[in-house]
CSV table of C-alpha atoms and ligand atoms in Angstrom, one decimal:
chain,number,residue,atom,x,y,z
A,1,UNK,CA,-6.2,-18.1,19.5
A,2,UNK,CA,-6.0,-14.6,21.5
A,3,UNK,CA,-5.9,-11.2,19.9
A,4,UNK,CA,-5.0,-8.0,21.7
A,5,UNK,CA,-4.3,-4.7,19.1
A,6,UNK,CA,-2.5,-1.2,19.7
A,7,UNK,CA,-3.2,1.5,18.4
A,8,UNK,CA,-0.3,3.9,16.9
A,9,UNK,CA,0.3,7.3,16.7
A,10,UNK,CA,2.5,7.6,13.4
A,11,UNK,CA,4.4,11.3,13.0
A,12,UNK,CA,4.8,11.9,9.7
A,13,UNK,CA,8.4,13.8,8.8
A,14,UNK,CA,6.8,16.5,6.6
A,15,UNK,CA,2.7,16.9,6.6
A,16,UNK,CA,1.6,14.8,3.5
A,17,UNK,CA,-1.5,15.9,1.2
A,18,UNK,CA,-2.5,14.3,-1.5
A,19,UNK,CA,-6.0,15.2,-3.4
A,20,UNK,CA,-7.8,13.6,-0.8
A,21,UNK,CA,-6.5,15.6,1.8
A,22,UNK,CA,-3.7,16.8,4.5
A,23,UNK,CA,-2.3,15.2,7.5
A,24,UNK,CA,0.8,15.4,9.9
A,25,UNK,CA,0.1,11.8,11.6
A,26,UNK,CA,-1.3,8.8,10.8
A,27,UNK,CA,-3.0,6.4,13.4
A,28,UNK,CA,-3.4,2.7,12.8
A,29,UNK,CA,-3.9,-0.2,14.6
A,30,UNK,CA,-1.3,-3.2,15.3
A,31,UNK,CA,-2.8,-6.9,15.5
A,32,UNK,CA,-1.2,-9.4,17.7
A,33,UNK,CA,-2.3,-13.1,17.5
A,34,UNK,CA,-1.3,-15.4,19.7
A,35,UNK,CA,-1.4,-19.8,19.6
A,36,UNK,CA,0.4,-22.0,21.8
A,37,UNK,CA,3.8,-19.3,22.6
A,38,UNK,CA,3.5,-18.1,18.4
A,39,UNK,CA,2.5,-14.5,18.0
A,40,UNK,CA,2.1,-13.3,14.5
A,41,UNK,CA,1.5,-9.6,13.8
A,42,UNK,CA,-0.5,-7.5,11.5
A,43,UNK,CA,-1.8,-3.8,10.8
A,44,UNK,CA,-4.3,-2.2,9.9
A,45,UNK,CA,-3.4,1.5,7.8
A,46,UNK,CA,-6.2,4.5,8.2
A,47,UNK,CA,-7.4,5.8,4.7
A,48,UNK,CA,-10.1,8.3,5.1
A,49,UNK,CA,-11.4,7.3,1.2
A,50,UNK,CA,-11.9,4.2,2.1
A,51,UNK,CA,-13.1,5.0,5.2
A,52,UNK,CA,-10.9,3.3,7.8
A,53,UNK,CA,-10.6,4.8,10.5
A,54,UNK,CA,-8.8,3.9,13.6
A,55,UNK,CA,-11.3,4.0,16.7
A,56,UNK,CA,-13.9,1.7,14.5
A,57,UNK,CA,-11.0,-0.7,13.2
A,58,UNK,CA,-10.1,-1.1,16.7
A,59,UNK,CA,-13.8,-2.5,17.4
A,60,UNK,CA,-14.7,-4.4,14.8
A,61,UNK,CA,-11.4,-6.5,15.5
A,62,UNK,CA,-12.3,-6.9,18.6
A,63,UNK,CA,-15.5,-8.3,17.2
A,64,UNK,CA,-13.4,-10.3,14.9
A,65,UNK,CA,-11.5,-12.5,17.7
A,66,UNK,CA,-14.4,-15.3,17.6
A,67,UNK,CA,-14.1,-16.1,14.4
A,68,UNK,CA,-10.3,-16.5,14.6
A,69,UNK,CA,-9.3,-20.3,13.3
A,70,UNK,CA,-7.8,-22.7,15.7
A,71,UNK,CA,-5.0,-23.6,13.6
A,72,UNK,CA,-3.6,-20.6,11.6
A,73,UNK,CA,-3.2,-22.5,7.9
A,74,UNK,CA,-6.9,-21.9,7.6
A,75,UNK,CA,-6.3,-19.2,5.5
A,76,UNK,CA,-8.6,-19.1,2.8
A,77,UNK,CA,-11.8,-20.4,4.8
A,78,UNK,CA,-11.0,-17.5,8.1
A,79,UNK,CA,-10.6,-14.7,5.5
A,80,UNK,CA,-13.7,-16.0,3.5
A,81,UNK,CA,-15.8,-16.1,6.9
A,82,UNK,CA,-14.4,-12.3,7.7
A,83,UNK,CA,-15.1,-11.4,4.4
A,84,UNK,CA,-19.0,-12.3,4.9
A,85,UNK,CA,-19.2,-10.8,7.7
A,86,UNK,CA,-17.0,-7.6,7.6
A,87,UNK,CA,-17.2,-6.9,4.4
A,88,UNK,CA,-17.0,-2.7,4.6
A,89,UNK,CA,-13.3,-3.3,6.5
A,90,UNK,CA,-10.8,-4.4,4.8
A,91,UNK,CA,-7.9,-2.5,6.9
A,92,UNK,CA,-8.8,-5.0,9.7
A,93,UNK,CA,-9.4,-8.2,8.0
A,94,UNK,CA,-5.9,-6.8,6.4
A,95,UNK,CA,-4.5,-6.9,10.0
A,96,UNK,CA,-6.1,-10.4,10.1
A,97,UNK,CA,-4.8,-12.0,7.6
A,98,UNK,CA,-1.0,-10.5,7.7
A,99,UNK,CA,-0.9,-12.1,11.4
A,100,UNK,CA,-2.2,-15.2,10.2
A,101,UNK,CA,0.7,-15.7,7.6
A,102,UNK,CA,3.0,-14.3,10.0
A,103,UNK,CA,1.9,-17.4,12.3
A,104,UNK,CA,2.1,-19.9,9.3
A,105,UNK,CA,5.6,-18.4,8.3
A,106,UNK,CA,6.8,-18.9,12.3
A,107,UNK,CA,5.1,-22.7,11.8
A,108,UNK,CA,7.0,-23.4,8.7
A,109,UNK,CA,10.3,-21.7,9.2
A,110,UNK,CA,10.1,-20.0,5.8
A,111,UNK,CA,10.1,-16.1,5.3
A,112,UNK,CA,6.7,-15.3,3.5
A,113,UNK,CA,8.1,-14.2,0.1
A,114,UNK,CA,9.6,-18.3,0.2
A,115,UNK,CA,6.1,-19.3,1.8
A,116,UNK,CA,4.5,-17.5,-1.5
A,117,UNK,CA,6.9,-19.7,-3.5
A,118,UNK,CA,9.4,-16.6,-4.8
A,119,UNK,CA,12.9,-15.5,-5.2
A,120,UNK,CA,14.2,-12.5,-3.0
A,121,UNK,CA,16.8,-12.0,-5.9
A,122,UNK,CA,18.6,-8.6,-6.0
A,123,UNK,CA,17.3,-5.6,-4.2
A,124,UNK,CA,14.1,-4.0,-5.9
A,125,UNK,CA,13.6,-0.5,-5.9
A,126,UNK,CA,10.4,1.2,-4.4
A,127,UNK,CA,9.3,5.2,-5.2
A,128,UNK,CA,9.6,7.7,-3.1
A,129,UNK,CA,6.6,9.3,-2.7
A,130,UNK,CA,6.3,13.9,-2.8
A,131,UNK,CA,3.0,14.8,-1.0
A,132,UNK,CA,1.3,18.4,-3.0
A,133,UNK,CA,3.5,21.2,-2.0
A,134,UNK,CA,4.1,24.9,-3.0
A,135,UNK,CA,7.1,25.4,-6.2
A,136,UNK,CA,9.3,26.2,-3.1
A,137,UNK,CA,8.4,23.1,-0.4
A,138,UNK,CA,8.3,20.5,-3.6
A,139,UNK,CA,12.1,21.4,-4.3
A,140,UNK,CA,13.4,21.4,-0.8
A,141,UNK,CA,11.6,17.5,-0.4
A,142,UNK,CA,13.3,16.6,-3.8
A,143,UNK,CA,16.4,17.9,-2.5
A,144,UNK,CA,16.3,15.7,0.5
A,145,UNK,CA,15.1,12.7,-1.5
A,146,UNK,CA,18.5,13.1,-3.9
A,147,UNK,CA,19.3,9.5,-3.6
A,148,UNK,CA,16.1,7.7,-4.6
A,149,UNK,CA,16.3,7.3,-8.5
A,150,UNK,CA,12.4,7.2,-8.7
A,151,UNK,CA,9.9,9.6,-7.8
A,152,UNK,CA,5.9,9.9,-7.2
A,153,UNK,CA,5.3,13.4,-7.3
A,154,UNK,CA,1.5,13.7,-6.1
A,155,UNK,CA,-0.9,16.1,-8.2
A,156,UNK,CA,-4.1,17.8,-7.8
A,157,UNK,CA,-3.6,20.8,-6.7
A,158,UNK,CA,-3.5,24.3,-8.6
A,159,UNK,CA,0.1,24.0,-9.7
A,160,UNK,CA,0.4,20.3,-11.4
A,161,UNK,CA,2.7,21.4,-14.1
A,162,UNK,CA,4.5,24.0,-12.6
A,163,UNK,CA,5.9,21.6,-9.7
A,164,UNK,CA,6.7,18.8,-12.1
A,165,UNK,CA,8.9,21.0,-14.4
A,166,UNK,CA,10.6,22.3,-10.9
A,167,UNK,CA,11.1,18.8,-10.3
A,168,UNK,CA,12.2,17.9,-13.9
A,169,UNK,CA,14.7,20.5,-13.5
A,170,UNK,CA,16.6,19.1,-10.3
A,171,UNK,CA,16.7,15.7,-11.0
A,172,UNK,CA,17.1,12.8,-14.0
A,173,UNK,CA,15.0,10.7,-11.6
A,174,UNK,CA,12.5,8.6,-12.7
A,175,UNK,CA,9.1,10.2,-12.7
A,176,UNK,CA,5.6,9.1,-12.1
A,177,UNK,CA,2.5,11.3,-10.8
A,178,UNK,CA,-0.3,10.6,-9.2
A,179,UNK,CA,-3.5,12.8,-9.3
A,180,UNK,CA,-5.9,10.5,-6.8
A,181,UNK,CA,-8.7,11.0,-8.8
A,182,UNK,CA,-8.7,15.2,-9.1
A,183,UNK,CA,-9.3,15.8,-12.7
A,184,UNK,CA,-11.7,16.5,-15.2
A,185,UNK,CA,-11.3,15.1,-18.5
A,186,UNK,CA,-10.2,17.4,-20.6
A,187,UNK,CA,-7.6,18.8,-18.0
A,188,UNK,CA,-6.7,15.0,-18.1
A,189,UNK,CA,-5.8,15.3,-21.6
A,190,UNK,CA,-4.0,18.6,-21.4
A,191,UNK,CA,-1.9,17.7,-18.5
A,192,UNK,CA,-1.2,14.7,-19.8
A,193,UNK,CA,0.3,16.0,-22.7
A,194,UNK,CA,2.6,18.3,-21.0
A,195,UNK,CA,3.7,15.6,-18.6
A,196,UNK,CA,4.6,13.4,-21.3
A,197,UNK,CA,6.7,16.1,-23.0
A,198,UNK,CA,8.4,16.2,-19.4
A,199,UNK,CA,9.2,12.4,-19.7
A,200,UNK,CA,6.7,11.3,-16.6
A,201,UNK,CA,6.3,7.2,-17.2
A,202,UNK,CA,3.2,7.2,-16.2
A,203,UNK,CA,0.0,8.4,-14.5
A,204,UNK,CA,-2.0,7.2,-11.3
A,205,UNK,CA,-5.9,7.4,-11.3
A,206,UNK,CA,-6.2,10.6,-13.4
A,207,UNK,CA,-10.5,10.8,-13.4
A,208,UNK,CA,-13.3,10.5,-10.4
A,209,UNK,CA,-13.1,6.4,-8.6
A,210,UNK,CA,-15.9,5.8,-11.0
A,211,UNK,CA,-15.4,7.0,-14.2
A,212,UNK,CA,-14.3,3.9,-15.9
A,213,UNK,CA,-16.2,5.5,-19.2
A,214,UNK,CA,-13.8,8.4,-19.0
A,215,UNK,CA,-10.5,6.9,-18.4
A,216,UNK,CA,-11.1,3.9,-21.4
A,217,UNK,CA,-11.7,7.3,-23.7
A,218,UNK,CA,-8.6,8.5,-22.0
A,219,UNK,CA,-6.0,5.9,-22.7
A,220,UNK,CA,-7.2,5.5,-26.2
A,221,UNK,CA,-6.0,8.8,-26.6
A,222,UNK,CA,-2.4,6.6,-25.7
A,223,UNK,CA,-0.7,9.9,-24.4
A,224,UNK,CA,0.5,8.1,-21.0
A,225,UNK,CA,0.1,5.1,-19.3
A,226,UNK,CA,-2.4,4.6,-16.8
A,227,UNK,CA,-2.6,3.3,-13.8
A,228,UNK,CA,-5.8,2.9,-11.3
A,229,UNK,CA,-5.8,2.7,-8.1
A,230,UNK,CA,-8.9,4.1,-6.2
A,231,UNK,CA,-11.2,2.6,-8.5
A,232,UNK,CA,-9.8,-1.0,-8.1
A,233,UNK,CA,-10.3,-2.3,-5.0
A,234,UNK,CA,-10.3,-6.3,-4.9
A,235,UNK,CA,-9.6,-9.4,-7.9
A,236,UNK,CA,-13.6,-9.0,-8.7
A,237,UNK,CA,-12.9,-4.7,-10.1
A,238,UNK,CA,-10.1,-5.6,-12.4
A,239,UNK,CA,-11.5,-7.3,-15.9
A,240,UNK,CA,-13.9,-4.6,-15.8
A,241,UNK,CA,-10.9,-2.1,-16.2
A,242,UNK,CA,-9.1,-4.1,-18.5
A,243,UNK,CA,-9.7,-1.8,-21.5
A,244,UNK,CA,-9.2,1.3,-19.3
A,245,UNK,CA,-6.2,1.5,-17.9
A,246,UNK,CA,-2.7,-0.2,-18.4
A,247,UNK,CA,-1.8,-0.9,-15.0
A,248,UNK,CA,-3.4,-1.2,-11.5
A,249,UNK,CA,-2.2,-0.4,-7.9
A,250,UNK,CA,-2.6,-2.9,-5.8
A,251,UNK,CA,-2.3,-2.6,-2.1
A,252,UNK,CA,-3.2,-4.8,1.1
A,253,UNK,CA,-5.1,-2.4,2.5
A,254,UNK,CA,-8.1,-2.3,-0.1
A,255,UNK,CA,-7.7,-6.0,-1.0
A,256,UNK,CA,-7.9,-7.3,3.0
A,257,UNK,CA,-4.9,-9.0,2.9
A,258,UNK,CA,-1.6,-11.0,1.1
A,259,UNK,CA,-4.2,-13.7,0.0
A,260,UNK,CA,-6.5,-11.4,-2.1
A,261,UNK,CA,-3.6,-9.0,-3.1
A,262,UNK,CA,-2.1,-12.2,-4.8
A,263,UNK,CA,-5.2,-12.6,-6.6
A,264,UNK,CA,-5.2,-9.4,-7.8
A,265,UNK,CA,-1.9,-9.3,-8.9
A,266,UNK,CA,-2.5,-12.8,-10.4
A,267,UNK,CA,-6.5,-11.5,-11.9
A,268,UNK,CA,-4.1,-8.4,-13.6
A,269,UNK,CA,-1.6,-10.0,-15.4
A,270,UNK,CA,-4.3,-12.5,-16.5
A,271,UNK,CA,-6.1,-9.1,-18.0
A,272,UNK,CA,-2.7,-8.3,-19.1
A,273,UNK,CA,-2.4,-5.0,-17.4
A,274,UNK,CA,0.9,-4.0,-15.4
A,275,UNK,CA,1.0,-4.5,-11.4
A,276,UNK,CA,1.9,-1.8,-9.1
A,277,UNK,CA,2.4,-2.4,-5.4
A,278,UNK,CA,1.4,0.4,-3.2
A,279,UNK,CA,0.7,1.5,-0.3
A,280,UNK,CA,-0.8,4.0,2.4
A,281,UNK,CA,1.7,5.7,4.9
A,282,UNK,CA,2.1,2.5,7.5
A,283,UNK,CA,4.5,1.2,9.9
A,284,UNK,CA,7.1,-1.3,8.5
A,285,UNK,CA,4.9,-3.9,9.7
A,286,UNK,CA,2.9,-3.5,6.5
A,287,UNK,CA,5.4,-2.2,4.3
A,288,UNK,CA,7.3,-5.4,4.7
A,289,UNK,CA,4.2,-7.7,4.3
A,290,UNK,CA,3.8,-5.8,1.2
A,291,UNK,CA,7.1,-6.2,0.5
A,292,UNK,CA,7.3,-10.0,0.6
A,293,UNK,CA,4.9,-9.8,-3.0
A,294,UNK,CA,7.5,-7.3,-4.4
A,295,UNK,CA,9.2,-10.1,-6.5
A,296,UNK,CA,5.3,-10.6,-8.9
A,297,UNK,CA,5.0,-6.7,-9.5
A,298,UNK,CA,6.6,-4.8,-12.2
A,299,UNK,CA,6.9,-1.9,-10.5
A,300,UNK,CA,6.5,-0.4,-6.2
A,301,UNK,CA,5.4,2.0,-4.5
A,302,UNK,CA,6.4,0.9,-0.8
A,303,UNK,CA,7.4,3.8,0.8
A,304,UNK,CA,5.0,4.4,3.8
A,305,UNK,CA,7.4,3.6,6.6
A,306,UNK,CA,9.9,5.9,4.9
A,307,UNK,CA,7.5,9.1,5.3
A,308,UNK,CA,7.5,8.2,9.5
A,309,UNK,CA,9.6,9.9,12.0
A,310,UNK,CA,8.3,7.2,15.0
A,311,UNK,CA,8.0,3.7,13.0
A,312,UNK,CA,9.0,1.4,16.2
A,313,UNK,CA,9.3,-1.9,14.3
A,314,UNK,CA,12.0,-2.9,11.6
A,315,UNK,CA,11.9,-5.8,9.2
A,316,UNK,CA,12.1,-4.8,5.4
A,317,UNK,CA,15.8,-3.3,5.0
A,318,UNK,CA,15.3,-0.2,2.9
A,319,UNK,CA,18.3,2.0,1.5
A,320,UNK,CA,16.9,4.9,-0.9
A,321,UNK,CA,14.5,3.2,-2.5
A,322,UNK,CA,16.9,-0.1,-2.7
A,323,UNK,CA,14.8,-2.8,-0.6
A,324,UNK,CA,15.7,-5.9,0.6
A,325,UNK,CA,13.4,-8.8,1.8
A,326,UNK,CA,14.4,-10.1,5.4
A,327,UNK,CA,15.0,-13.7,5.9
A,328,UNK,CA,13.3,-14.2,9.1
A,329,UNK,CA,10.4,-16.3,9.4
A,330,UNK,CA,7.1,-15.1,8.7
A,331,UNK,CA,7.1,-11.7,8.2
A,332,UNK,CA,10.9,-11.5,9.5
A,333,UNK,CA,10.3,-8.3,11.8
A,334,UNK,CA,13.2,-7.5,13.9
A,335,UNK,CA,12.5,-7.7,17.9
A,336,UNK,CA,8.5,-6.5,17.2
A,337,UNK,CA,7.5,-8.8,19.7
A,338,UNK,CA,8.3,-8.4,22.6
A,339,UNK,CA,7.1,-9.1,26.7
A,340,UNK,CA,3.1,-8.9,25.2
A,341,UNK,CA,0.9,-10.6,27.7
A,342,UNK,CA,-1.8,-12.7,26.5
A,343,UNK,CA,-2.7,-14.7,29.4
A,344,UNK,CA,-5.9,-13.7,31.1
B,401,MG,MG1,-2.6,6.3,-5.8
C-alpha cells in the first residue's frame, strides 16, 4: 500500500477565534492510499490545543507508511499498531484510518454510513458555527447565516452576554454556546444563568480541560446542559465524566479516527450522556467522514467546510445546515481523485 499526502492551505471566509485563539487559514494535510488501482483518502485537521500541527503531521505520516496493512479491512489491528506507536497524533492516525475505510467502502461498494450498518434517512441538520466577534461583526455574521435554524455562537471573550442577547434579538434560531474552556466558576454560574434566561439549549466545555471537579459541582447546579469537549478526548475519558456533564462532543480528530469515534459515541450513550458530533474547520473530506456517523448522534456540529472559501473536494451535500449523506462508495467524494501518481 503507497501513501503520498498534501498539504492544504484552507482560507477561511471570515477570520475565526474562539478562546483558544485567532486565525484566517487553516492548513491540514490530505492522505492518499493507494492498493492495487483503489485510492482512499483521508485528512488530517490542525488544532493548536491539541497540538497538531501541519509540518509535524506531515512527518510522522510519512513515518506511518510501513506499518500500513496489506489488505485495507485490517482495521482494528493497523489502527491499534498506530496507536502504540503514535500515540501523541491523533490528526494523522485520523487521516489513516478515514483512507482505510474509504478503501474498504470502494472494496464493498457500500457508502460508509451503510458500511457502519445505518440509515441515511431524511436530511440532518448541523450548526452553524459564530467565531468571537465585536456586538457589530457578531450581527453582520448572523445576518449572513439567516437560513441556518441553529446556531453556535462561540464565547470567551469580554462580551459573552452582550453578543448573545444581540443575537437573541435577530433571530428565533436555535442557540447553543461554546466557551472552549474560558471560565471560572463562578462566572460559569452567572453566565449561565443569564444564558438560560435567553433560551441557549446548552453549553460546551464551560471550565479549564481538567476541571472535572468543577463542572460535576456545576451541572448539579442543573442551570444548563453541558457538554464537554476539550476534556474528552477518546472511549477511555468518558465514564469518568459521566456525573459531570450531560453530553460530550465527539470529533475524529481527537479520537484518531471513525473506529474510535464509534466507540465513543457507543462508550456515551452506554454512560447515558447525549452525543454531539463536531468538528475543527476542515475540508469536506472530513466533514463528510464525520458525516457518515451523523445518523448515532443526537445532535451536530459539522460545519467546518462551510467556514472555507477554497474547500477543493465535494462529497457531503450541505444546504443551510440541511445535510445529506452521499451515496457513493466509501466516503462518496465527488471527483477527489484525480491523475495522483503513485508509481515510483
Ligand atoms: Mg467545542
Amino acid at each position: 500500500m503507497k501513501l503520498r499526502t498534501e498539504t492544504l492551505k484552507l482560507i477561511l471566509h471570515h477570520p475565526f477565534e474562539t478562546a483558544h485563539g485567532r486565525s484566517s487559514s487553516q492548513t491540514c494535510v490530505v492522505v492518499f492510499l493507494e492498493q492495487e488501482g483503489i485510492i482512499g483518502i483521508g485528512e488530517a485537521a490542525s488544532c493548536t490545543y491539541l497540538n497538531q500541527c501541519a509540518p509535524e503531521t506531515e512527518k510522522v505520516l510519512a513515518r506511518m507508511e510501513e506499518y500500513l496493512p496489506t489488505d485495507a479491512f485490517e482495521l482494528e489491528d493497523t489502527m491499534r499498531i498506530l496507536e502504540d506507536r503514535f500515540p501523541e497524533f491523533p490528526a494523522a492516525r485520523c487521516a489513516i484510518d478515514t483512507a482505510l475505510h474509504d478503501m474498504v467502502g470502494k472494496r464493498t461498494g457500500l457508502p460508509l454510513y451503510r458500511y457502519f450498518g445505518l440509515s441515511a434517512g431524511e436530511a440532518r441538520k448541523t450548526s452553524f458555527t459564530i467565531g468571537i466577534d465585536t456586538v457589530e461583526m457578531v450581527e453582520k455574521k448572523v445576518d449572513e447565516a439567516r437560513n441556518y435554524s441553529i446556531l453556535k455562537i462561540k464565547l470567551g471573550g469580554k462580551n459573552d452576554i452582550d453578543v448573545v442577547k444581540a443575537v437573541r434579538k435577530l433571530t428565533d434560531a436555535t442557540l447553543r454556546v461554546d466557551a472552549n474552556a474560558a471560565w471560572k466558576p463562578a462566572e460559569a454560574e452567572k453566565k449561565m444563568k443569564a444564558l438560560a434566561d435567553l433560551g441557549v439549549e446548552f453549553v460546551e466545555q464551560p471550565l479549564a480541560r481538567a476541571d472535572i471537579a468543577g463542572h460535576r459541582k456545576l451541572k448539579s447546579k442543573g442551570i444548563l446542559p453541558i457538554m464537554l469537549d476539550e476534556t474528552v478526548q477518546t472511549s477511555r475519558d468518558i465514564p469518568g465524566v459521566a456525573d459531570a456533564c450531560d453530553a460530550v462532543n465527539v470529533k475524529l480528530t481527537k479520537a484518531g479516527g471513525l473506529r474510535e469515534a464509534h466507540r465513543m459515541i457507543a462508550t456515551a450513550h452506554a454512560c447515558g450522556l447525549s452525543v454531539m458530533l463536531g468538528c475543527m474547520v476542515a475540508s469536506s473530506v472530513k466533514i463528510t467522514a464525520s458525516a457518515h456517523l451523523s445518523p448515532l448522534a443526537e445532535y451536530l456540529d459539522l460545519d467546518g467546510n462551510l467556514l472555507v472559501a477554497n474547500d477543493p473536494y465535494r462529497g457531503l451535500i450541505s444546504a443551510f445546515g440541511e445535510m445529506l449523506l452521499p451515496d457513493g462508495p466509501g466516503l462518496g467524494l465527488v471527483d477527489a481523485y484525480g491523475p495522483h501518481d503513485f508509481h515510483d
